[in-house]
């Protein structure tokens, strides 16, 4: 299928290692020369922040005793058969992601993004993306007026639903495409240049398959929320979660340096131990979701340790693609932004390819796709 990570043969690996510095220089040159940068990340990218990878996340006593692996736990069925286990797992993932700082790689790539976005290609792409988006919006409006709903045309995603967060502007010469669900991209990148192919832990949905069609099918967890999870049993009791106005519910920037120093000390002590659920290795998250702009619909019914749907009050679940999951609600608007930006990019590439060689300033586009931490366990990023 071509979606397996390339594994060099032993002699190839030897060659690559021998030429390590030369290869780094070549990669750096490709990055530097590129007009457009696409960042594709998988679990390995999150692991560098001190978060657990799939192989390790469920490696704790509570799950071992119940003979449960990550694959067993990461299914929607627990929501009904054992809600305390379900919210224990997802609640603790949520807590872990919420408190952990994205690693420095994010801000390094942000600098590259800024460099690409200052070029002419970025302005052209942004303009194309804007035009294309408005075209699709206009088409959607006409269809709605003619009484067609989006359910008539599942293959044609329409921008008619209210979005779970506000979006401003259009992506330029950068986009990130990730299978990670920690939503850490939103601390660094703009909301209009992020595609999360498996959803993220910040967005929640109803557990009932056909609830609130046409309404706000996905909603945000409040910034101050955290789940109460017993990390011995990994169970989340049904009672109230932490109230949103609890003293430590807002990111606390004071004493930051000290906390980081302490955590780094802990980190080096346990350098041999891989991160697991509730046992992450990173430092305190500094600017959680800085670029996921709020809008009014947050805080819906999200006051409990087992949160509920804002429409029908059934149990809510993270809008994350799980195993054996027929009920996941994708962020359609995000999917559409990615799709529209791709179309714009392809159209600009075609335009440049047609231009003659003498056409100054119309050289073929150089696109750099940077893949980081996409293993072969869950291979979405290669499809
Ligand atoms: Zn709902
Ligand atoms: Zn519902």
PDB file of C-alpha atoms in Angstrom, residues 41 44-50 100-109 180 184 188 267 283 372:
ATOM      1  CA  UNK A  41       3.360  14.055  12.629  1.00  0.00           C
ATOM      2  CA  UNK A  44       6.664   9.828  18.053  1.00  0.00           C
ATOM      3  CA  UNK A  45       6.349  13.599  17.776  1.00  0.00           C
ATOM      4  CA  UNK A  46       4.203  13.746  20.927  1.00  0.00           C
ATOM      5  CA  UNK A  47       6.527  11.361  22.724  1.00  0.00           C
ATOM      6  CA  UNK A  48       9.250  13.995  22.598  1.00  0.00           C
ATOM      7  CA  UNK A  49       7.071  16.182  24.821  1.00  0.00           C
ATOM      8  CA  UNK A  50       7.159  13.424  27.438  1.00  0.00           C
ATOM      9  CA  UNK A 100       2.314  18.883  29.446  1.00  0.00           C
ATOM     10  CA  UNK A 101       4.277  21.459  27.485  1.00  0.00           C
ATOM     11  CA  UNK A 102       4.777  20.791  23.747  1.00  0.00           C
ATOM     12  CA  UNK A 103       8.496  20.240  23.124  1.00  0.00           C
ATOM     13  CA  UNK A 104      10.829  22.811  21.534  1.00  0.00           C
ATOM     14  CA  UNK A 105      10.450  21.220  18.104  1.00  0.00           C
ATOM     15  CA  UNK A 106       7.098  22.956  17.780  1.00  0.00           C
ATOM     16  CA  UNK A 107       8.570  26.431  18.120  1.00  0.00           C
ATOM     17  CA  UNK A 108      11.490  25.584  15.816  1.00  0.00           C
ATOM     18  CA  UNK A 109       9.030  24.524  13.120  1.00  0.00           C
ATOM     19  CA  UNK A 180      -1.995  12.948  17.414  1.00  0.00           C
ATOM     20  CA  UNK A 184      -0.778  20.604  21.207  1.00  0.00           C
ATOM     21  CA  UNK A 188       1.877  27.069  18.447  1.00  0.00           C
ATOM     22  CA  UNK A 267      12.789  13.511  34.368  1.00  0.00           C
ATOM     23  CA  UNK A 283       7.288  20.068  31.806  1.00  0.00           C
ATOM     24  CA  UNK A 372       8.142  13.179  12.193  1.00  0.00           C
TER      25      UNK A 372
END
